[in-house]
Short mmCIF file of C-alpha atoms in Angstrom, two decimals:
data_model
loop_
_atom_site.label_atom_id
_atom_site.label_comp_id
_atom_site.label_asym_id
_atom_site.label_seq_id
_atom_site.Cartn_x
_atom_site.Cartn_y
_atom_site.Cartn_z
CA MET A 17 117.29 64.56 138.10
CA GLN A 18 114.14 64.52 139.95
CA GLN A 19 114.91 64.91 143.72
CA PRO A 20 113.93 62.93 146.27
CA GLU A 21 111.00 63.92 148.29
CA GLY A 22 110.76 66.28 150.81
CA THR A 23 115.00 67.51 150.45
CA ASN A 24 114.42 70.32 149.22
CA THR A 25 111.06 72.18 149.05
CA PRO A 26 111.06 75.70 148.56
CA ALA A 27 112.14 77.57 151.74
CA HIS A 28 109.73 80.53 154.18
CA ASP A 29 111.58 84.02 153.27
CA GLY A 30 112.54 86.00 155.24
CA THR A 31 111.76 84.53 158.88
CA GLU A 32 113.73 82.23 161.60
CA ASP A 33 111.81 79.68 160.86
CA GLY A 34 112.91 80.30 157.32
CA THR A 35 116.61 79.86 158.01
CA ARG A 36 116.23 76.62 159.62
CA ASP A 37 114.68 75.19 156.43
CA ASP A 38 117.09 75.98 154.10
CA ALA A 39 119.78 74.96 156.88
CA ARG A 40 118.40 71.43 156.60
CA MET A 41 117.87 71.60 152.94
CA ILE A 42 121.33 72.12 152.68
CA ARG A 43 122.18 69.63 154.92
CA ALA A 44 119.99 67.39 152.93
CA LEU A 45 122.25 67.75 149.76
CA TRP A 46 124.86 65.79 151.42
CA ALA A 47 122.12 63.09 152.81
CA ASP A 48 121.42 62.77 149.11
CA MET A 49 125.32 62.11 148.04
CA ALA A 50 125.62 59.40 150.77
CA ARG A 51 122.50 57.57 149.63
CA GLY A 52 124.10 57.74 146.45
CA TRP A 53 126.58 56.55 146.80
CA ALA A 54 125.78 53.22 149.12
CA ALA A 55 123.78 52.71 146.34
CA GLY A 56 126.43 53.00 143.86
CA ASP A 57 124.21 55.43 142.12
CA ALA A 58 126.74 57.95 140.30
CA ALA A 59 123.37 59.84 139.14
CA LEU A 60 121.73 60.46 142.38
CA PHE A 61 125.14 61.53 144.09
CA ALA A 62 125.33 63.79 141.41
CA ALA A 63 122.22 64.87 141.70
CA SER A 64 123.19 67.62 145.19
CA PHE A 65 125.24 69.65 142.53
CA ALA A 66 124.99 72.28 139.69
CA GLU A 67 124.83 71.41 136.61
CA ASP A 68 128.03 73.57 136.01
CA CYS A 69 129.62 72.93 139.90
CA ASP A 70 132.93 73.81 139.98
CA PHE A 71 134.50 70.83 141.86
CA THR A 72 137.64 70.07 142.23
CA THR A 73 138.90 66.70 144.19
CA VAL A 74 141.88 65.72 146.59
CA ARG A 75 143.97 64.86 143.64
CA GLY A 76 143.25 67.83 142.04
CA ASP A 77 141.23 67.21 139.72
CA LYS A 78 138.49 69.41 138.08
CA PRO A 79 135.27 67.21 136.41
CA LEU A 80 132.64 69.23 134.14
CA GLY A 81 130.25 69.97 136.15
CA ARG A 82 127.82 67.71 137.37
CA SER A 83 127.94 64.97 134.50
CA GLY A 84 131.73 65.15 135.05
CA ILE A 85 131.23 64.48 138.86
CA ALA A 86 128.48 61.71 138.03
CA ALA A 87 131.02 59.74 135.32
CA GLY A 88 133.59 59.88 138.13
CA HIS A 89 131.89 59.05 140.91
CA ASP A 90 130.64 55.97 138.31
CA ALA A 91 133.84 54.87 137.37
CA LEU A 92 135.11 54.79 141.31
CA PHE A 93 131.54 52.70 142.24
CA GLN A 94 132.60 50.14 140.16
CA GLY A 95 135.89 50.15 140.94
CA PRO A 96 138.16 50.85 143.87
CA TYR A 97 134.84 51.69 146.24
CA ALA A 98 133.01 49.25 144.30
CA GLY A 99 130.19 48.17 148.18
CA THR A 100 131.40 50.55 150.50
CA VAL A 101 129.72 53.37 152.41
CA LEU A 102 130.25 57.28 152.72
CA ASP A 103 129.68 58.44 155.57
CA ALA A 104 128.99 62.44 154.77
CA ARG A 105 128.64 64.89 157.41
CA VAL A 106 128.15 68.48 157.33
CA VAL A 107 130.32 70.17 160.11
CA ALA A 108 129.17 74.17 159.70
CA VAL A 109 126.73 76.34 157.55
CA ARG A 110 127.35 79.87 157.05
CA PHE A 111 124.44 82.25 155.08
CA LEU A 112 126.43 84.81 153.58
CA ARG A 113 122.96 85.89 152.05
CA PRO A 114 119.55 84.29 152.26
CA ASP A 115 120.21 82.74 148.37
CA LEU A 116 124.50 82.00 149.37
CA ALA A 117 125.86 79.76 151.56
CA THR A 118 129.24 78.27 152.78
CA VAL A 119 129.08 74.69 153.76
CA GLU A 120 132.38 72.63 155.66
CA ALA A 121 131.88 69.26 155.41
CA GLU A 122 133.56 65.63 156.54
CA SER A 123 133.36 62.45 154.34
CA THR A 124 134.79 59.10 155.31
CA VAL A 125 134.18 56.25 153.25
CA HIS A 126 133.76 52.56 154.96
CA ALA A 127 134.63 48.98 153.11
CA PRO A 128 132.18 46.78 153.10
CA ASP A 129 133.54 45.22 156.44
CA GLY A 130 132.80 48.90 158.53
CA GLN A 131 136.40 49.61 158.54
CA PRO A 132 137.14 52.76 157.92
CA LEU A 133 139.11 53.68 154.59
CA ILE A 134 139.63 57.88 153.82
CA THR A 135 138.35 60.70 155.31
CA THR A 136 138.49 64.20 153.36
CA HIS A 137 137.16 67.52 154.25
CA ALA A 138 135.80 69.88 152.04
CA LEU A 139 134.00 73.41 151.70
CA ALA A 140 131.60 73.83 149.01
CA VAL A 141 129.59 77.23 148.02
CA VAL A 142 125.74 76.25 147.90
CA GLU A 143 123.23 78.56 145.93
CA ARG A 144 119.32 78.28 146.09
CA THR A 145 117.80 79.08 142.53
CA ALA A 146 114.23 81.01 142.03
CA GLU A 147 112.39 78.16 142.38
CA GLY A 148 113.37 77.52 146.37
CA HIS A 149 115.69 74.38 145.56
CA TRP A 150 119.49 74.71 147.19
CA SER A 151 122.13 73.26 144.96
CA ILE A 152 125.96 72.76 145.17
CA SER A 153 128.11 75.89 142.66
CA ALA A 154 131.27 74.91 144.29
CA PHE A 155 133.28 71.77 145.96
CA HIS A 156 136.62 71.65 146.73
CA ASN A 157 137.54 68.57 148.71
CA MET A 158 140.57 67.54 150.06
CA ILE A 159 142.65 65.36 152.83
CA PRO A 160 144.28 66.85 156.03
CA ALA A 161 147.47 66.64 156.62
CA PRO A 162 147.84 65.45 159.99
CA ARG A 163 149.07 66.04 162.98
CA PRO A 164 152.13 66.11 164.44
CA ALA A 165 152.40 63.79 167.05
CA ARG A 166 153.07 65.10 170.63
CA GLN A 167 156.71 64.30 171.65
CA ASP A 168 157.24 64.84 175.54
CA PRO A 169 160.84 64.90 176.39
CA ALA A 170 163.15 62.04 177.51
CA PRO A 171 163.24 61.62 181.40
CA ASP A 172 166.56 62.07 180.88
CA ARG A 173 166.72 65.00 179.08
CA LYS A 174 166.97 68.80 180.32
CA GLU A 175 164.39 70.80 178.76
CA SER A 176 165.97 74.60 177.80
CA ALA A 177 164.30 77.50 176.70
CA VAL A 178 165.57 76.84 173.26
CA ASP A 179 166.53 73.83 171.40
CA GLU A 180 169.40 73.78 168.43
CA PRO A 181 167.21 73.11 165.32
CA THR A 182 167.29 69.89 163.49
CA ALA A 183 167.00 68.61 159.53
CA ALA A 184 164.29 66.84 158.39
CA ARG A 185 165.13 63.21 158.24
CA PRO A 186 165.01 61.82 154.78
CA ARG A 187 161.61 59.42 154.45
CA LEU A 188 161.52 56.42 152.84
CA ARG A 189 158.43 56.77 150.36
CA HIS A 190 158.03 55.20 147.48
CA LEU A 191 158.19 51.78 145.71
CA ALA A 192 158.46 50.80 141.70
CA ILE A 193 157.64 47.60 141.14
CA VAL A 194 157.92 46.76 136.67
CA ALA A 195 154.51 44.69 135.65
CA ARG A 196 153.38 43.26 132.69
CA ASP A 197 149.99 43.95 134.15
CA PRO A 198 149.80 47.33 135.75
CA GLU A 199 145.98 47.98 135.49
CA LYS A 200 145.55 44.71 136.89
CA LEU A 201 148.37 44.66 139.67
CA ALA A 202 146.86 48.11 140.67
CA GLU A 203 143.44 47.07 140.74
CA PHE A 204 145.15 44.20 143.44
CA TYR A 205 146.57 47.00 145.95
CA SER A 206 143.32 48.88 145.45
CA SER A 207 141.06 46.38 146.80
CA VAL A 208 143.02 44.52 148.82
CA PHE A 209 144.60 47.02 150.94
CA ALA A 210 142.70 50.68 149.83
CA MET A 211 145.57 52.27 147.89
CA GLU A 212 144.28 54.94 145.82
CA LEU A 213 145.44 55.23 141.91
CA PHE A 214 146.33 58.52 141.32
CA HIS A 215 148.18 58.80 137.58
CA ARG A 216 148.36 56.86 134.75
CA ASP A 217 151.03 57.04 132.37
CA PRO A 218 149.71 56.65 128.76
CA ASP A 219 151.58 53.57 128.22
CA GLY A 220 149.19 51.63 131.40
CA SER A 221 151.88 52.03 133.95
CA CYS A 222 149.80 52.70 137.39
CA PHE A 223 150.74 55.02 140.44
CA LEU A 224 149.36 54.18 143.62
CA SER A 225 149.93 55.74 147.04
CA ASP A 226 148.58 55.17 150.58
CA GLY A 227 148.43 58.73 151.73
CA GLY A 228 152.20 58.80 152.90
CA PHE A 229 153.75 56.18 150.32
CA SER A 230 153.10 56.00 146.67
CA LEU A 231 154.06 52.88 144.68
CA ALA A 232 154.44 52.68 140.65
CA LEU A 233 153.52 50.18 138.87
CA ILE A 234 155.43 50.31 135.37
CA LYS A 235 154.42 48.34 132.39
CA HIS A 236 157.09 46.18 131.13
CA ARG A 237 158.20 46.89 127.83
CA LEU A 238 158.95 43.46 125.76
CA ASP A 239 162.00 44.68 123.94
CA GLY A 240 163.40 46.46 126.56
CA GLU A 241 166.22 45.02 128.72
CA THR A 242 164.19 45.70 132.49
CA PRO A 243 163.64 42.70 134.00
CA VAL A 244 159.70 42.38 135.97
CA GLY A 245 159.57 43.35 139.52
CA PHE A 246 161.39 45.02 142.30
CA ASN A 247 163.17 48.00 140.08
CA HIS A 248 163.71 51.26 142.02
CA PHE A 249 162.99 53.00 145.45
CA GLY A 250 162.87 56.85 146.80
CA PHE A 251 162.96 58.84 149.64
CA HIS A 252 161.87 62.19 150.16
CA ILE A 253 164.43 64.68 151.53
CA GLU A 254 164.82 67.89 152.13
CA ASP A 255 167.66 69.68 150.73
CA THR A 256 169.23 67.85 146.97
CA THR A 257 172.25 69.47 147.44
CA ALA A 258 172.96 68.32 151.39
CA THR A 259 171.86 64.87 149.59
CA THR A 260 173.95 65.23 146.77
CA GLU A 261 177.41 66.00 149.39
CA ALA A 262 176.61 62.79 152.05
CA LEU A 263 176.71 60.45 148.41
CA LEU A 264 179.82 61.85 147.08
CA ALA A 265 180.80 61.89 150.34
CA ALA A 266 180.22 58.32 150.74
CA GLY A 267 181.81 57.24 146.91
CA THR A 268 178.78 56.89 145.41
CA PRO A 269 178.30 58.31 141.81
CA LYS A 270 176.57 61.74 141.55
CA PRO A 271 172.84 61.38 141.18
CA ALA A 272 171.43 62.15 138.05
CA GLU A 273 168.83 64.68 136.71
CA ARG A 274 165.17 62.76 135.83
CA PHE A 275 164.12 64.47 132.43
CA THR A 276 161.04 63.02 132.40
CA ASP A 277 157.07 64.81 131.87
CA ARG A 278 155.94 62.29 136.12
CA PRO A 279 155.77 64.71 138.58
CA PHE A 280 157.72 62.71 141.14
CA ALA A 281 161.31 62.07 142.21
CA GLU A 282 164.04 65.05 140.84
CA TYR A 283 167.15 62.70 140.57
CA ARG A 284 168.37 59.27 140.01
CA ALA A 285 171.16 57.69 142.66
CA MET A 286 173.02 54.45 142.98
CA ASP A 287 174.06 52.74 146.73
CA PRO A 288 176.94 51.36 146.87
CA GLU A 289 176.07 47.62 145.52
CA GLY A 290 174.26 49.25 142.40
CA ASN A 291 170.94 49.66 143.75
CA TRP A 292 168.55 52.62 142.39
CA PHE A 293 166.44 55.00 144.50
CA ASP A 294 165.07 58.41 143.94
CA LEU A 295 165.21 61.41 145.79
CA SER A 296 162.58 64.19 145.79
CA GLU A 297 161.92 67.60 147.56
CA HIS A 298 158.35 67.77 146.78
CA GLY A 299 157.54 64.04 147.34
CA PHE A 300 156.38 61.55 144.70
CA GLY A 301 152.43 62.21 144.26
CA GLY A 302 149.40 60.88 145.53
CA PRO A 303 146.94 62.19 148.22
CA ARG A 304 148.10 62.89 151.80
CA GLN A 305 148.16 60.68 154.95
CA PRO A 306 144.31 61.31 156.43
CA SER A 307 144.12 62.79 159.69
CA ASP A 308 142.13 59.57 160.85
CA SER A 309 141.27 56.94 159.25
CA THR A 310 136.19 60.33 149.31
CA GLY A 311 137.36 59.26 146.62
CA SER A 312 135.93 62.55 146.10
#
């Protein structure tokens, strides 16, 4: 695709002005991406990438080159990110050679009303061709892990040089609903609550995340006995053995290992009234909570 006029003209090699020109053209790649995003033009968005770019999304997916990047973002522009705007910011450019550089960039997707939806951080490798054009040859996108909030000691607590370590508290991180139409329900939660679809089963079951909590929309089987509606919830735990011992001590059955190809919970347990819940040490999948508030 032809580059917009004035964004990728040959640089002056071997001079300080040439380096500044190169940096300007590299930053223009991200400006072009933002224009393509705002226009919902996946081809324009992908034009900043090399034809064989090694691209990794925040979910770990690897679309095949520029065409795969365009196809993936076209689905985003037609779906959960329709009408959104990308604020792309180049944080740093480091030249490894006159024709090779690394780039750190941050991007925030804004809803049509201007509210930030998600912020990502990317590390990219850019190369200059013999014709003097720059393009992104490798791009790894991620959602930064949240920084733990600083907690001041309680007024009546005396600080000591060494505090006793405490085990992490199990966190409620998962909810499953049996749905007649998981795709329609996933579209609802994506459009209204900006949840991100990160996995889809062959039967149409959909798995979404808000960055910290996962929502499973399980396809209802007409020949099955499982009713539509709430099905189970799940805890992210630190130690399966310790949790199992606590459950047995409470008089509930021993958690059963889940034999499934879904990379989420490892065990299924039951409370005293027969409510099912999952236990997982590695978490329930999906992106991590952003540090501030693309789907790239």
